[in-house]
PDB file of C-alpha atoms in Angstrom:
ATOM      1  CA  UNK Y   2    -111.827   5.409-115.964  1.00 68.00           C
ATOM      2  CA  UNK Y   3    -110.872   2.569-113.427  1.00 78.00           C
ATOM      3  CA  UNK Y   4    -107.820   1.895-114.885  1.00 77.00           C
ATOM      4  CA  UNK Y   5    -105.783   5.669-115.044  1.00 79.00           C
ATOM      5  CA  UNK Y   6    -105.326   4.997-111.255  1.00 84.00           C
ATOM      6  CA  UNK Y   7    -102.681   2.886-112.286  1.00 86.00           C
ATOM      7  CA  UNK Y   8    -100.618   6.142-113.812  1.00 87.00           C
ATOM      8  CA  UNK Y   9     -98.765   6.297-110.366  1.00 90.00           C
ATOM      9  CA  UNK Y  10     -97.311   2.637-111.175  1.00 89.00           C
ATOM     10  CA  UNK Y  11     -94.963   4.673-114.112  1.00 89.00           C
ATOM     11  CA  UNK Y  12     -92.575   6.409-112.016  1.00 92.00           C
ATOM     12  CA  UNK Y  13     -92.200   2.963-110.293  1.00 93.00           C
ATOM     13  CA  UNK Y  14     -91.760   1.028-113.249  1.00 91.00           C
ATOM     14  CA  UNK Y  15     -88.964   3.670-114.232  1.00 91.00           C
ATOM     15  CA  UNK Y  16     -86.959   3.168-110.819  1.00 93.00           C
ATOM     16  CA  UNK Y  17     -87.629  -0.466-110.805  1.00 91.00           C
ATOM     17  CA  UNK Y  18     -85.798  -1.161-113.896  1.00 88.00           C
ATOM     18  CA  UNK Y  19     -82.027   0.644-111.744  1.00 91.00           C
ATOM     19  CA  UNK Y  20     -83.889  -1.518-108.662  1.00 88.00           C
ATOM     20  CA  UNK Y  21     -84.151  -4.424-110.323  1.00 86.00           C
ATOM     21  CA  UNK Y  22     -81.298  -6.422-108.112  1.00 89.00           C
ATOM     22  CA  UNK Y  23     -83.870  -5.384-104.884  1.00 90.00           C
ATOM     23  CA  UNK Y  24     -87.330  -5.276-106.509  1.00 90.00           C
ATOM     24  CA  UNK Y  25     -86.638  -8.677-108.359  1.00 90.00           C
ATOM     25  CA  UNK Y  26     -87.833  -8.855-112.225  1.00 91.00           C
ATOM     26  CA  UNK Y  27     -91.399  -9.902-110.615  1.00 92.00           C
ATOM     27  CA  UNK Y  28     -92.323  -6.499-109.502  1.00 91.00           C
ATOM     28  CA  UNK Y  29     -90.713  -4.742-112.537  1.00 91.00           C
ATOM     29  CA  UNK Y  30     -93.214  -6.796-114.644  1.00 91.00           C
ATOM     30  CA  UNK Y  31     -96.029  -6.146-112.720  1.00 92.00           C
ATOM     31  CA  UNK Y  32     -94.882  -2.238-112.645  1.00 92.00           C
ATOM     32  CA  UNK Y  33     -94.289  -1.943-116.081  1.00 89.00           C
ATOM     33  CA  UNK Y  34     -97.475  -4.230-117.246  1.00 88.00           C
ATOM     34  CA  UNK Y  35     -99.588  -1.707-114.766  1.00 90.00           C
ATOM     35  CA  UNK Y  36     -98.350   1.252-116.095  1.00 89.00           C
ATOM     36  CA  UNK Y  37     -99.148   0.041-119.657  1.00 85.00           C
ATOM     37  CA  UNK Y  38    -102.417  -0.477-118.996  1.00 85.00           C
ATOM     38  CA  UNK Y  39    -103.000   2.569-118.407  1.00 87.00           C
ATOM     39  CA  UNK Y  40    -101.071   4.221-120.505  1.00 85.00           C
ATOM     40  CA  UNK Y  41    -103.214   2.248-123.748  1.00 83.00           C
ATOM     41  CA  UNK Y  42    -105.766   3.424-122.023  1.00 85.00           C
ATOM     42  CA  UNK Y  43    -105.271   6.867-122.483  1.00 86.00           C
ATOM     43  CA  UNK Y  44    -104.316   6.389-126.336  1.00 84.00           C
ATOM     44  CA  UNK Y  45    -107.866   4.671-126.472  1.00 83.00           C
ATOM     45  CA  UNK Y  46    -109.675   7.588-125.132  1.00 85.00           C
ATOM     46  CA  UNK Y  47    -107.826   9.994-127.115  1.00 84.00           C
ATOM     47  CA  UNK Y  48    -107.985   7.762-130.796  1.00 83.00           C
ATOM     48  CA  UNK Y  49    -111.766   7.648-129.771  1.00 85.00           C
ATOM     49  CA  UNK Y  50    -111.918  11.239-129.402  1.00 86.00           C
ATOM     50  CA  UNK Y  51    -110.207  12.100-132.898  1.00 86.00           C
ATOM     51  CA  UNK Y  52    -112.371   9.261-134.376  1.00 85.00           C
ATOM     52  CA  UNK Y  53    -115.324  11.737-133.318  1.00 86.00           C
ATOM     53  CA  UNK Y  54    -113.929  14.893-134.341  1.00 87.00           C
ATOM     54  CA  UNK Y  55    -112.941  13.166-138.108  1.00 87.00           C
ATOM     55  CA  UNK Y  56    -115.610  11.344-139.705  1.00 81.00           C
ATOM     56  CA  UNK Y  57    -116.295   7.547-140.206  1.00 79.00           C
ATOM     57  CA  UNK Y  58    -113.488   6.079-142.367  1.00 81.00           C
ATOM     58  CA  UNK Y  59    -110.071   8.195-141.136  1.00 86.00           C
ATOM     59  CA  UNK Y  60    -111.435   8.169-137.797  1.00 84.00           C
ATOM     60  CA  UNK Y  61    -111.414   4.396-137.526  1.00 82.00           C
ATOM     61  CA  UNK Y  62    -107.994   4.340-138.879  1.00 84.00           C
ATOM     62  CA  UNK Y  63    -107.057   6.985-136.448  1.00 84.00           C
ATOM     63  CA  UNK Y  64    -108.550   4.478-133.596  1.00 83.00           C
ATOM     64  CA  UNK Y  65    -106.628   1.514-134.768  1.00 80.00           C
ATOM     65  CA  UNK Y  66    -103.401   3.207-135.260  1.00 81.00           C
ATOM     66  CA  UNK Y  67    -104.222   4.325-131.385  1.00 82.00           C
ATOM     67  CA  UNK Y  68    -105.029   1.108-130.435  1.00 79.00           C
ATOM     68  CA  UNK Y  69    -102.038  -0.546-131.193  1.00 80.00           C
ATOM     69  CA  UNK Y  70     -99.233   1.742-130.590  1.00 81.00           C
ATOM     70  CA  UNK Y  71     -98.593  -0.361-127.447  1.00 80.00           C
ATOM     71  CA  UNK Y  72     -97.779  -3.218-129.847  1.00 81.00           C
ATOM     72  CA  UNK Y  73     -95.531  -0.445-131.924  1.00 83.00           C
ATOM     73  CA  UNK Y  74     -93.278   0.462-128.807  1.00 84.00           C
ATOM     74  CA  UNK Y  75     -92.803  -3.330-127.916  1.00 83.00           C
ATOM     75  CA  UNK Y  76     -92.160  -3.880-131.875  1.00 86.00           C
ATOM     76  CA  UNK Y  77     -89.513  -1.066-132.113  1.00 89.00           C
ATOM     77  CA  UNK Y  78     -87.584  -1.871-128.299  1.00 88.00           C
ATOM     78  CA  UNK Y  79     -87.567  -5.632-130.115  1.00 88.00           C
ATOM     79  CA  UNK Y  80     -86.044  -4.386-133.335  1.00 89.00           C
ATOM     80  CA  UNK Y  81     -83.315  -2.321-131.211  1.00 91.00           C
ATOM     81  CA  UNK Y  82     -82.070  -4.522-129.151  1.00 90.00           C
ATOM     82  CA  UNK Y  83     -81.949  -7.954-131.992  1.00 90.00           C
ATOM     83  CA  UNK Y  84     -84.763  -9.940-130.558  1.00 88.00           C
ATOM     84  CA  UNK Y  85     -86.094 -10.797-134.181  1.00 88.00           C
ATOM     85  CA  UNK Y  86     -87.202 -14.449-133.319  1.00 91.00           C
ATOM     86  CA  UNK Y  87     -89.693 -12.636-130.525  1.00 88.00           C
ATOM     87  CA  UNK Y  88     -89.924  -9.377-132.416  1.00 86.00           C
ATOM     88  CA  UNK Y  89     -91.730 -12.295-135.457  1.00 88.00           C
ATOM     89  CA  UNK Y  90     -93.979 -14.352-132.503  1.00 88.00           C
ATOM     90  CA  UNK Y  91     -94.942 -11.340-131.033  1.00 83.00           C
ATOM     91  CA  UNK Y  92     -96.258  -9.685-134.577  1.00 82.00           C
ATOM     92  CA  UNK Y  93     -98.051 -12.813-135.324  1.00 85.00           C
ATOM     93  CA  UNK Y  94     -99.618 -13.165-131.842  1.00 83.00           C
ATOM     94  CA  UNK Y  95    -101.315  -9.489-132.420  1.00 79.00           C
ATOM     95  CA  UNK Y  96    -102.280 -10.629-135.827  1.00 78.00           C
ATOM     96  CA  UNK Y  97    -104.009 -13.747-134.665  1.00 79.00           C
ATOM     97  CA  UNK Y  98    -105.868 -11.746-131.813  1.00 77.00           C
ATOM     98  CA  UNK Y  99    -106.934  -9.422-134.208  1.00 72.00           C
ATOM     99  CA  UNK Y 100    -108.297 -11.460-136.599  1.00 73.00           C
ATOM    100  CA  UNK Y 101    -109.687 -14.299-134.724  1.00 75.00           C
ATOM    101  CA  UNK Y 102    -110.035 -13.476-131.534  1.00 75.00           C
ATOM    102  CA  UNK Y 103    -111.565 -10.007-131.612  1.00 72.00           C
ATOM    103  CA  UNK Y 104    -113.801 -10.705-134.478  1.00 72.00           C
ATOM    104  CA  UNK Y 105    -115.194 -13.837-133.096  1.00 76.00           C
ATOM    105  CA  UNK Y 106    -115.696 -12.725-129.968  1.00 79.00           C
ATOM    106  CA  UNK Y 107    -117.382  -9.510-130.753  1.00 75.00           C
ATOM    107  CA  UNK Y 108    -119.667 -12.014-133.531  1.00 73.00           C
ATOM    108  CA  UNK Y 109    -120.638 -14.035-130.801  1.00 79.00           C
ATOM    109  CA  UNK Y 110    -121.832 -11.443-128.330  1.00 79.00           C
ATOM    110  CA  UNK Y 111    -123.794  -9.654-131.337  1.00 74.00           C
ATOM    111  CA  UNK Y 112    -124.962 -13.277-132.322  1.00 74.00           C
ATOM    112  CA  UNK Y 113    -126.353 -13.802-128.779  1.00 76.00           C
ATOM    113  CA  UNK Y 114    -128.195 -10.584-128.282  1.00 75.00           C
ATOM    114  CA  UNK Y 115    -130.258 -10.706-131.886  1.00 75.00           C
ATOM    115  CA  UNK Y 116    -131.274 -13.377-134.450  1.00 73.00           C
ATOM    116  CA  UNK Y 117    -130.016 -11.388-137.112  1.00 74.00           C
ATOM    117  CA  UNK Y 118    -127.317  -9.146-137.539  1.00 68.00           C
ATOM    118  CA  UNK Y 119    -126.891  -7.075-139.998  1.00 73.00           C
ATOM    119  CA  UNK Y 120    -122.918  -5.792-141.024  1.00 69.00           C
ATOM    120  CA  UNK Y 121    -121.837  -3.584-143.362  1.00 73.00           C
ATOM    121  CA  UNK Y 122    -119.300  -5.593-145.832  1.00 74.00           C
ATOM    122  CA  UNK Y 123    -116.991  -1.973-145.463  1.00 72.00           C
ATOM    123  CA  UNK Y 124    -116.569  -2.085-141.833  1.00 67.00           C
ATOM    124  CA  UNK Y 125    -116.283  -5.382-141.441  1.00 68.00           C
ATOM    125  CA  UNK Y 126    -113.545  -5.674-144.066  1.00 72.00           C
ATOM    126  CA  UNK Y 127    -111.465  -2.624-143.056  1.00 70.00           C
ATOM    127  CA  UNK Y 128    -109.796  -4.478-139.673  1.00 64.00           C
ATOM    128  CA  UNK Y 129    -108.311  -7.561-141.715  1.00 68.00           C
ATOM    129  CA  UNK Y 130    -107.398  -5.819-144.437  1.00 68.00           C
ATOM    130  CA  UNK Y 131    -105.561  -3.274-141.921  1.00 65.00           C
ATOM    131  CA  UNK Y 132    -103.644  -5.828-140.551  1.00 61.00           C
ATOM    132  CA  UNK Y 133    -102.701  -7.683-144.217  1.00 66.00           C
ATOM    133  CA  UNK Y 134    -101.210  -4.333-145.329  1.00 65.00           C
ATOM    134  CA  UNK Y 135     -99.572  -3.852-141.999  1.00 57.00           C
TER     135      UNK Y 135
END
């Protein structure tokens, strides 16, 4: 897709952080955001491709659990280095775009393309109560 081209920003993003005095912290960020990018891209393609090769139920876990190992990593460099006051916003920031966001915005654009939708109470119920046990 559009995004791996980004894969050459990762071996910037690794210098920039020893360059950081002569990059400035703006161009680490954008390195390291880059490089993220498409990095979660790849675990999207490959959770999607498990999903397939499972079955219905363990293969959605297996794409959530893909999905959101970007928000793992941040979650365990947090923990490491003591930064429990952002390690706590940042957790509840993912839950919030999870539950609202996501979910209302994919209700909406189904609720604009048909009158009536119809959802199966098991798939609809298995993202939020993901993220409550989580």
């Amino acid at each position: 897709s559009g995004l791996s081209v980004f894969l050459i920003c990762i071996p910037f993003a690794w210098v920039s952080h020893w360059k950081v005095e002569s990059w400035g912290h703006e161009a680490q960020f954008a390195l390291c955001f880059l490089s993220i990018m498409s990095l979660q891209n790849i675990f999207e393609s490959c959770g999607d491709q498990l999903a397939w090769r499972t079955g219905k139920d363990l293969g959605e876990f297996i794409c959530i659990t893909f999905k959101n190992c970007v928000e793992a990593t941040l979650a365990l460099i947090l923990l490491k280095g003591c930064h429990l006051r952002l390690l706590q916003s940042t957790i509840i920031g993912v839950v919030v775009l999870h539950l609202l966001l996501v979910q209302g915005t994919a209700f909406f654009i189904g609720g604009s393309k048909t009158i009536k939708q119809k959802l199966h109470d098991h798939q609809v119920a298995i993202n939020p109560s993901l993220l409550m046990v989580g």
